[in-house]
C-alpha positions as semicolon CSV with decimal commas, in nm:
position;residue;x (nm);y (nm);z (nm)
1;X;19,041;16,020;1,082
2;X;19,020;16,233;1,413
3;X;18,680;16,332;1,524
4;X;18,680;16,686;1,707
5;X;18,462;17,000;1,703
6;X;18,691;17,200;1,452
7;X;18,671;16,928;1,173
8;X;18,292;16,826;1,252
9;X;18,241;17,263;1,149
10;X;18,462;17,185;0,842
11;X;18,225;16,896;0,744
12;X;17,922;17,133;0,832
13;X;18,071;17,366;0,605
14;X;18,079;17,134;0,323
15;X;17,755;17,019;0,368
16;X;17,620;17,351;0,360
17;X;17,680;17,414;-0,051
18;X;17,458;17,139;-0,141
19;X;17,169;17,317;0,076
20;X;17,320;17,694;-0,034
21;X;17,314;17,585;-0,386
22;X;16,955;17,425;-0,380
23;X;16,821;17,746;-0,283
24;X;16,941;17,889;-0,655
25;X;16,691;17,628;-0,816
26;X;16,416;17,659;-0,641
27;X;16,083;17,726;-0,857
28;X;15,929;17,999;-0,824
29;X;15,599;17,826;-0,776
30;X;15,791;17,715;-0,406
31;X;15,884;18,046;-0,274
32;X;15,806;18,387;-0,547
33;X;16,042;18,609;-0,317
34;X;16,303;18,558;-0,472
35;X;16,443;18,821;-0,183
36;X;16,418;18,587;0,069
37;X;16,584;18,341;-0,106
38;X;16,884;18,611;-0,133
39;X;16,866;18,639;0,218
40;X;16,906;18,244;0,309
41;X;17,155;18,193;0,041
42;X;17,363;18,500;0,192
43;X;17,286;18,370;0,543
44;X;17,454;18,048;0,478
45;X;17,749;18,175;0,318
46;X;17,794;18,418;0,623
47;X;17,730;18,105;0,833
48;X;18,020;17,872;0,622
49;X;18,251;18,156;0,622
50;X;18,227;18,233;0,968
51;X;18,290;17,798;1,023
52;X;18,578;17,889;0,846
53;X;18,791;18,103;1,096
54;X;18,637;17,917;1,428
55;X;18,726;17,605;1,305
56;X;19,122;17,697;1,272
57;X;19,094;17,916;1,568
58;X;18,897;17,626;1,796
59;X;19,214;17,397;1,667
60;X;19,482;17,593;1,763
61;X;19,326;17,703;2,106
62;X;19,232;17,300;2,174
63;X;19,565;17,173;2,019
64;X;19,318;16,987;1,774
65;X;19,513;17,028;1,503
66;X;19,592;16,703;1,262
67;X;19,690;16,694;0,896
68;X;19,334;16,528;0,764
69;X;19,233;16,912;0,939
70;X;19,485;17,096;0,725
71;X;19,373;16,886;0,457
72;X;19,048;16,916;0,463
73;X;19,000;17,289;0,591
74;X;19,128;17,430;0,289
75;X;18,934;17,211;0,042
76;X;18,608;17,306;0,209
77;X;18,681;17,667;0,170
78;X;18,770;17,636;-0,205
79;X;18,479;17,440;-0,303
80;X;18,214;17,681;-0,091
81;X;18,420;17,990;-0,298
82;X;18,367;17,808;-0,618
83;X;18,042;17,748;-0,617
84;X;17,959;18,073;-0,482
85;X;18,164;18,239;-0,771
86;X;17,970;17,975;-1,010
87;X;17,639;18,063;-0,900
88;X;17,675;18,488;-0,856
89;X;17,852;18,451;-1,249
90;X;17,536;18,207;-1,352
91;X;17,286;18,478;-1,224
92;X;17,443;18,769;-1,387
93;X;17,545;18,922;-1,006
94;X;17,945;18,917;-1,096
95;X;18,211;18,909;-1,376
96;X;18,334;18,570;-1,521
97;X;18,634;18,729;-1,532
98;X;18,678;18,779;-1,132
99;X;18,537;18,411;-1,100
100;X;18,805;18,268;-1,348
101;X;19,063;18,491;-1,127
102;X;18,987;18,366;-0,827
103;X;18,912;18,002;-0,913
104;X;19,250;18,000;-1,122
105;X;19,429;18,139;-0,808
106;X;19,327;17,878;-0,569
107;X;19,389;17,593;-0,828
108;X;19,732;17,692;-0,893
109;X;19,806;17,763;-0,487
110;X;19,685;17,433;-0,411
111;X;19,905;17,272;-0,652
112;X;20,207;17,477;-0,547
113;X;20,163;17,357;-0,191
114;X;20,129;17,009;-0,299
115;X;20,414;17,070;-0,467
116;X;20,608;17,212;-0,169
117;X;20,436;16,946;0,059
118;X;20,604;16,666;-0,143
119;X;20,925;16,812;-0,150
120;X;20,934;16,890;0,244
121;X;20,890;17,265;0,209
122;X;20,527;17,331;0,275
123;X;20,604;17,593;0,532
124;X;20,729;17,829;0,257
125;X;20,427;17,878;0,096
126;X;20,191;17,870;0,438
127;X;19,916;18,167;0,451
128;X;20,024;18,510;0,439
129;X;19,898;18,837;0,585
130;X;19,772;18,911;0,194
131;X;19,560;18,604;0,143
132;X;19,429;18,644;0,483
133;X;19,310;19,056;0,321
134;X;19,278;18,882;-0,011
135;X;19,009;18,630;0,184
136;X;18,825;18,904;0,379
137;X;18,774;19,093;0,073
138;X;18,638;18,767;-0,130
139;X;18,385;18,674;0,146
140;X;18,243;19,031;0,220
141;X;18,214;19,063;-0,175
142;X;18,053;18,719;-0,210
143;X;17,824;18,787;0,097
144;X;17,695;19,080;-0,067
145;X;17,632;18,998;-0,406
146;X;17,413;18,699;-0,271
147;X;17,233;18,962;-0,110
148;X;17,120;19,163;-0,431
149;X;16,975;19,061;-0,763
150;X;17,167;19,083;-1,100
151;X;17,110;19,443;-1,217
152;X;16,792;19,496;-1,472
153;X;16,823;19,866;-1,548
154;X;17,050;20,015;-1,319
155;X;17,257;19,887;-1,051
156;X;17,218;19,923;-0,672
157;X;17,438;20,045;-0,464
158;X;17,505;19,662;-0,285
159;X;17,566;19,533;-0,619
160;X;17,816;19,874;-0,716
161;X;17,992;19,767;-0,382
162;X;18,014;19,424;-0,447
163;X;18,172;19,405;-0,729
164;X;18,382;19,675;-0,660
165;X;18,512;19,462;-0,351
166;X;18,533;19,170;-0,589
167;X;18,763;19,372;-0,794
168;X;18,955;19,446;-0,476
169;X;18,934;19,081;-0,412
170;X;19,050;19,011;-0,738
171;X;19,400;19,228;-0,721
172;X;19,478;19,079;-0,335
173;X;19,443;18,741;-0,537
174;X;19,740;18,818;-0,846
175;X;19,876;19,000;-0,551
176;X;19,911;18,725;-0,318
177;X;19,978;18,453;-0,563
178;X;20,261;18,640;-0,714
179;X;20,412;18,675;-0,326
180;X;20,378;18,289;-0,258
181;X;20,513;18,191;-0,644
182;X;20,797;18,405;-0,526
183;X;20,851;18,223;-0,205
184;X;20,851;17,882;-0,379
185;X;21,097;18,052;-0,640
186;X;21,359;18,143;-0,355
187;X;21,354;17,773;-0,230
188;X;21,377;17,645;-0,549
189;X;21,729;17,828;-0,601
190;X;21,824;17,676;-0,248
């Protein structure tokens, strides 16, 4: 397994949900503001998600790219999603619906490009332009929705944009699955 400074922010990335998640469950009794908690939780996601693009820019720009990289790079970015979907559906701050979208997307993309991988024709379903949008729209909508508090009475307007970005999110996701089922479909009539 190569040691460099693109996979070492990978691992940092993955060993930020355990910390980001612990935040969710802590008593009350151990910090009341439950703002501030908001506000750490949001400021490690921001901090994984921006891991995420310097890692894969740092290995192109050193040559540092290896396959446990591309392994491991996208896994890290699923699982921080996930349980960032888990946790905003768990405190009432998003749909299950757009969580179930989302989560569905990236297990069904991930088996497609195993799929392709193992029949030599990964490259046909590599990122696209759409789940690059498709991931810009995800993270901004995650980021704020950590930010604000599930709704009591009526919403705010962080919470109205949220969720209307995670709607956004949501379409770039059908969107950009359909586009890469279709690539796979034109080499599987090759």
């Amino acid at each position: 397994m190569p040691w460099n400074i693109p996979i070492l922010l990978t691992w940092l990335r993955i060993l930020i949900i355990p910390v980001f998640t612990i935040l969710f469950y802590l008593p009350s009794s151990w910090v009341a503001d439950r703002d501030l908690i908001n506000w750490l939780a949001a400021g490690f996601f921001a901090a994984a998600a921006i891991t995420d693009w310097f890692d894969g820019y740092l290995a192109r720009k050193w040559n540092q790219t290896s396959n446990f990289g591309a392994f491991l790079d996208p896994v890290a970015d699923k699982l921080m999603v996930a349980v960032a979907l888990i946790l905003l559906v768990a405190t009432g701050r998003t749909y299950a619906l757009f969580a179930m979208i989302i989560i569905g997307r990236e297990i069904t993309i991930s088996a497609l490009r195993e799929w392709m991988a193992q029949m030599g024709k990964r490259s046909s379903v590599a990122v696209a332009k759409i789940g690059k949008f498709k991931t810009a729209a995800q993270m901004v909508a995650i980021f704020l929705l950590l930010l604000t508090s599930a709704p009591t009475l009526a919403p705010n307007w962080i919470w109205v944009l949220g969720n209307i970005l995670m709607l956004l999110a949501c379409i770039l996701t059908v969107w950009s699955m359909l586009y890469y089922l279709k690539m796979a479909v034109k080499e599987f009539k090759q």
